PDB file of C-alpha atoms in Angstrom:
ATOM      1  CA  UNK O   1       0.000   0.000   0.000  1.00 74.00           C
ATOM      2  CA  UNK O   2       1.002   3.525  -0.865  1.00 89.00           C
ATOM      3  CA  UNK O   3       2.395   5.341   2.884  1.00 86.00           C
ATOM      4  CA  UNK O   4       0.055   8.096   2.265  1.00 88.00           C
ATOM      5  CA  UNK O   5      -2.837   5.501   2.548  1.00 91.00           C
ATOM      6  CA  UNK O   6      -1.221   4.079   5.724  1.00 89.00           C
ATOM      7  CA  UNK O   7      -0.845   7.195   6.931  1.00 89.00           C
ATOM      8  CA  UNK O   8      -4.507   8.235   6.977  1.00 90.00           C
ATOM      9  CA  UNK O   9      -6.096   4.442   7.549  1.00 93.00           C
ATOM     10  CA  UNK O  10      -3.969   2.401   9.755  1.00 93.00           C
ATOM     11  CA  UNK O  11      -5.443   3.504  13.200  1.00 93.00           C
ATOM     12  CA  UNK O  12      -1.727   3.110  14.583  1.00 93.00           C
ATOM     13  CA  UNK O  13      -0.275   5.337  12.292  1.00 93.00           C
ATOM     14  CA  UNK O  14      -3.372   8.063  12.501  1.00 93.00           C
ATOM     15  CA  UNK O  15      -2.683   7.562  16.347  1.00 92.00           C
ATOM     16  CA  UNK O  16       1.290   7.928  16.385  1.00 94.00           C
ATOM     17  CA  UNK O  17       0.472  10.771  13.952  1.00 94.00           C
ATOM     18  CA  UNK O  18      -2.388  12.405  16.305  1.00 95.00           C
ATOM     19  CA  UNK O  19      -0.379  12.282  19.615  1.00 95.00           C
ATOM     20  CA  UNK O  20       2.830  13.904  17.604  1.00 96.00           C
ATOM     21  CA  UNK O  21       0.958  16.581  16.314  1.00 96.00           C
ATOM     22  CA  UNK O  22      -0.606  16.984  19.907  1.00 96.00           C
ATOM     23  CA  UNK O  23       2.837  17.433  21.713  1.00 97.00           C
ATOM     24  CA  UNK O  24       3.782  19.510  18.584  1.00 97.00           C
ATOM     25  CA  UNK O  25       1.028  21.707  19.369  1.00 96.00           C
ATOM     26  CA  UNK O  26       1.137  22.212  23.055  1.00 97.00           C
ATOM     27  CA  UNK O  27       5.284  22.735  23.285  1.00 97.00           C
ATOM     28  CA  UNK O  28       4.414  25.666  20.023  1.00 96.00           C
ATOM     29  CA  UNK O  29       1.522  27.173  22.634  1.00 96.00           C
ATOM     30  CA  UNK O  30       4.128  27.490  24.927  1.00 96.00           C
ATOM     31  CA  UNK O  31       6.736  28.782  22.937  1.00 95.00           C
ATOM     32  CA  UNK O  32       4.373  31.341  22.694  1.00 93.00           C
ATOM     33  CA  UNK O  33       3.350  32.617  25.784  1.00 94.00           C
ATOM     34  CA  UNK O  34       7.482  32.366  26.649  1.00 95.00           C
ATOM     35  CA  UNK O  35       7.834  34.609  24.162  1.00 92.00           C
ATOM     36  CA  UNK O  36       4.794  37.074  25.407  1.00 92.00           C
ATOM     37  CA  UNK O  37       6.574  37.102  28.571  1.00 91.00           C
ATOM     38  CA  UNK O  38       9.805  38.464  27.103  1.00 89.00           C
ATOM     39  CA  UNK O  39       8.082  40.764  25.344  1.00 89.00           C
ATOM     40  CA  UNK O  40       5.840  43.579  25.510  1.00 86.00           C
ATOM     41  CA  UNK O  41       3.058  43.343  24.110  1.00 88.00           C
ATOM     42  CA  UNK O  42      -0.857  45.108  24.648  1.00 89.00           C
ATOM     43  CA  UNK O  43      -2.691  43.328  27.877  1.00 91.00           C
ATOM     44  CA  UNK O  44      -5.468  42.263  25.673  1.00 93.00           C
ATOM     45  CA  UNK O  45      -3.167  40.393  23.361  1.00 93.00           C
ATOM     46  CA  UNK O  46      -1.019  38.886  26.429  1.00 94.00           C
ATOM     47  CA  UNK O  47      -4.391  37.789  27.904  1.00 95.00           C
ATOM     48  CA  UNK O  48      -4.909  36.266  24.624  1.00 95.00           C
ATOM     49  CA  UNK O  49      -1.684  34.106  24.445  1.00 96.00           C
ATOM     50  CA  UNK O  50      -1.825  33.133  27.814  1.00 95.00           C
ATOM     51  CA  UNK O  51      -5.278  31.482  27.156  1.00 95.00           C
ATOM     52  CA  UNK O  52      -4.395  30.030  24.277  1.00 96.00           C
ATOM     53  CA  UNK O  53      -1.294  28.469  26.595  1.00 96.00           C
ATOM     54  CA  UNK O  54      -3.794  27.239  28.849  1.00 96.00           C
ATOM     55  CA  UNK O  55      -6.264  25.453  26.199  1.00 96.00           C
ATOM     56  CA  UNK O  56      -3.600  24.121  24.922  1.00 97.00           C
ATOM     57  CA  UNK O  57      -2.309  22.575  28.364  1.00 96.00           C
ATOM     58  CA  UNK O  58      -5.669  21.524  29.408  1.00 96.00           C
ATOM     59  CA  UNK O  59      -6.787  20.032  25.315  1.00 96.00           C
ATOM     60  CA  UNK O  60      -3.090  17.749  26.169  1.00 97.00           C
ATOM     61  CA  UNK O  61      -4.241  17.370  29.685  1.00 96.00           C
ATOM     62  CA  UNK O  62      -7.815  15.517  29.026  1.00 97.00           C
ATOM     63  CA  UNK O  63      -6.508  13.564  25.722  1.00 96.00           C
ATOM     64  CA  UNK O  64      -3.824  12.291  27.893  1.00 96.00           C
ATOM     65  CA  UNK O  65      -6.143  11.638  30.514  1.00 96.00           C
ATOM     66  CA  UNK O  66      -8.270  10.023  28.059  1.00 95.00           C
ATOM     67  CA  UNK O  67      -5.964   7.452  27.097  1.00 93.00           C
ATOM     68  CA  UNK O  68      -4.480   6.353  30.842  1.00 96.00           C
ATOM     69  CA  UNK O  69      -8.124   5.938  31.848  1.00 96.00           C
ATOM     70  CA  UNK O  70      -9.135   3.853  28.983  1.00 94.00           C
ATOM     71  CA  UNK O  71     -11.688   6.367  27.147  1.00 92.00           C
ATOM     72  CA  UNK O  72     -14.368   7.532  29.672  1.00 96.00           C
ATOM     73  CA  UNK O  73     -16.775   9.093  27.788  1.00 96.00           C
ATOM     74  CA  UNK O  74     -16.819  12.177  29.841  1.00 95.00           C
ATOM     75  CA  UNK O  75     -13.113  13.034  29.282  1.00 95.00           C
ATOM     76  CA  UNK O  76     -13.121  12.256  25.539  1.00 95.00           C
ATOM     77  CA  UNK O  77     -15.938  14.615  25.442  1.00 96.00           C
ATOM     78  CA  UNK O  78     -14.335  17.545  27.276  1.00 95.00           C
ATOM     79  CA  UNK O  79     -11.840  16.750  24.797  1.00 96.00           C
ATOM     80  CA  UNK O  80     -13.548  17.350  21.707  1.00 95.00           C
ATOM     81  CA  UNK O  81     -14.838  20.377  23.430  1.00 94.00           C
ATOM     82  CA  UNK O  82     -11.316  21.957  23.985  1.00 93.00           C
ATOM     83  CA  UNK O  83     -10.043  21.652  20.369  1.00 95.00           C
ATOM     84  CA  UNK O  84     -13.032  24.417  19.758  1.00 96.00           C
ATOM     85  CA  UNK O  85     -12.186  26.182  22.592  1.00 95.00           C
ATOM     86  CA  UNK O  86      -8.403  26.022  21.545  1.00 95.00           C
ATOM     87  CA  UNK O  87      -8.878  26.953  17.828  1.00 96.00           C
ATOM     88  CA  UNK O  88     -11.399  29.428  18.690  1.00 96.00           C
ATOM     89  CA  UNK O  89      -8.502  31.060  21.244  1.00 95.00           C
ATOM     90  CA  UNK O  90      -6.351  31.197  18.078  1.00 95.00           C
ATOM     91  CA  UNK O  91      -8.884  32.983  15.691  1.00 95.00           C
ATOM     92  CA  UNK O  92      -9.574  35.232  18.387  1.00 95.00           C
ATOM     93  CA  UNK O  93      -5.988  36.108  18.570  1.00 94.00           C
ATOM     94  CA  UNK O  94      -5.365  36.506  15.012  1.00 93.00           C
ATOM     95  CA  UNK O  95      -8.120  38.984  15.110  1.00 94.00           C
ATOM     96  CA  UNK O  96      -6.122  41.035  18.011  1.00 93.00           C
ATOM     97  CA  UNK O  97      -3.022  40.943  15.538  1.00 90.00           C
ATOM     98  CA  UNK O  98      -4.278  41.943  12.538  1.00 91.00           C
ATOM     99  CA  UNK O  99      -7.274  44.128  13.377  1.00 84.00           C
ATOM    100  CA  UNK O 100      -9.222  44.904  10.186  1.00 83.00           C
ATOM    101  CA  UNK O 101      -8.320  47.536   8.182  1.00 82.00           C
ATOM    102  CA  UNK O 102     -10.782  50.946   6.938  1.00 81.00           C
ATOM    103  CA  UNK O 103     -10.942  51.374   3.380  1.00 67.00           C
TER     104      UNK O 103
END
């Protein structure tokens, strides 16, 4: 089979590939708010970072929770609910940093 197929249906690979870009994702959210904190920036955008730092910590915290407590149904659930919160936190951002321009 062609690795691009493996890749998106052999449930190991999706799951090796899911729990990379996880870690990926959290130590980047972090990298961010280190860098807010070396920086200064407006309080409404350091606000900003430091929730996305947060989501991000607590989206890692329940999937990883998740997995040592073999899948309640609760956890996988606040789960699913954090990615929104945690891509909504980044939209929101993005809208701090490039506010929209008149004319």
């Amino acid at each position: 089979t062609p690795w691009w197929k493996d890749v998106l249906e052999n449930p190991v690979s999706v799951q090796f590939l899911h729990r990379l870009f996880a870690t990926l994702t959290t130590l980047f959210c972090g990298g961010i708010w280190v860098y807010q904190q070396n920086h200064l920036l407006p309080s409404l955008l350091s606000r900003a970072i430091k929730g996305i730092a947060l989501a991000a910590l607590v989206q890692f915290s329940f999937g990883l929770l998740t997995l040592l407590l073999n899948v309640p149904i609760v956890l996988a659930t606040l789960h699913q609910g954090f990615a929104f919160i945690l891509f909504g936190s980044l939209l929101y951002t993005l809208f701090l940093l490039y506010p929209r321009q008149e004319g």
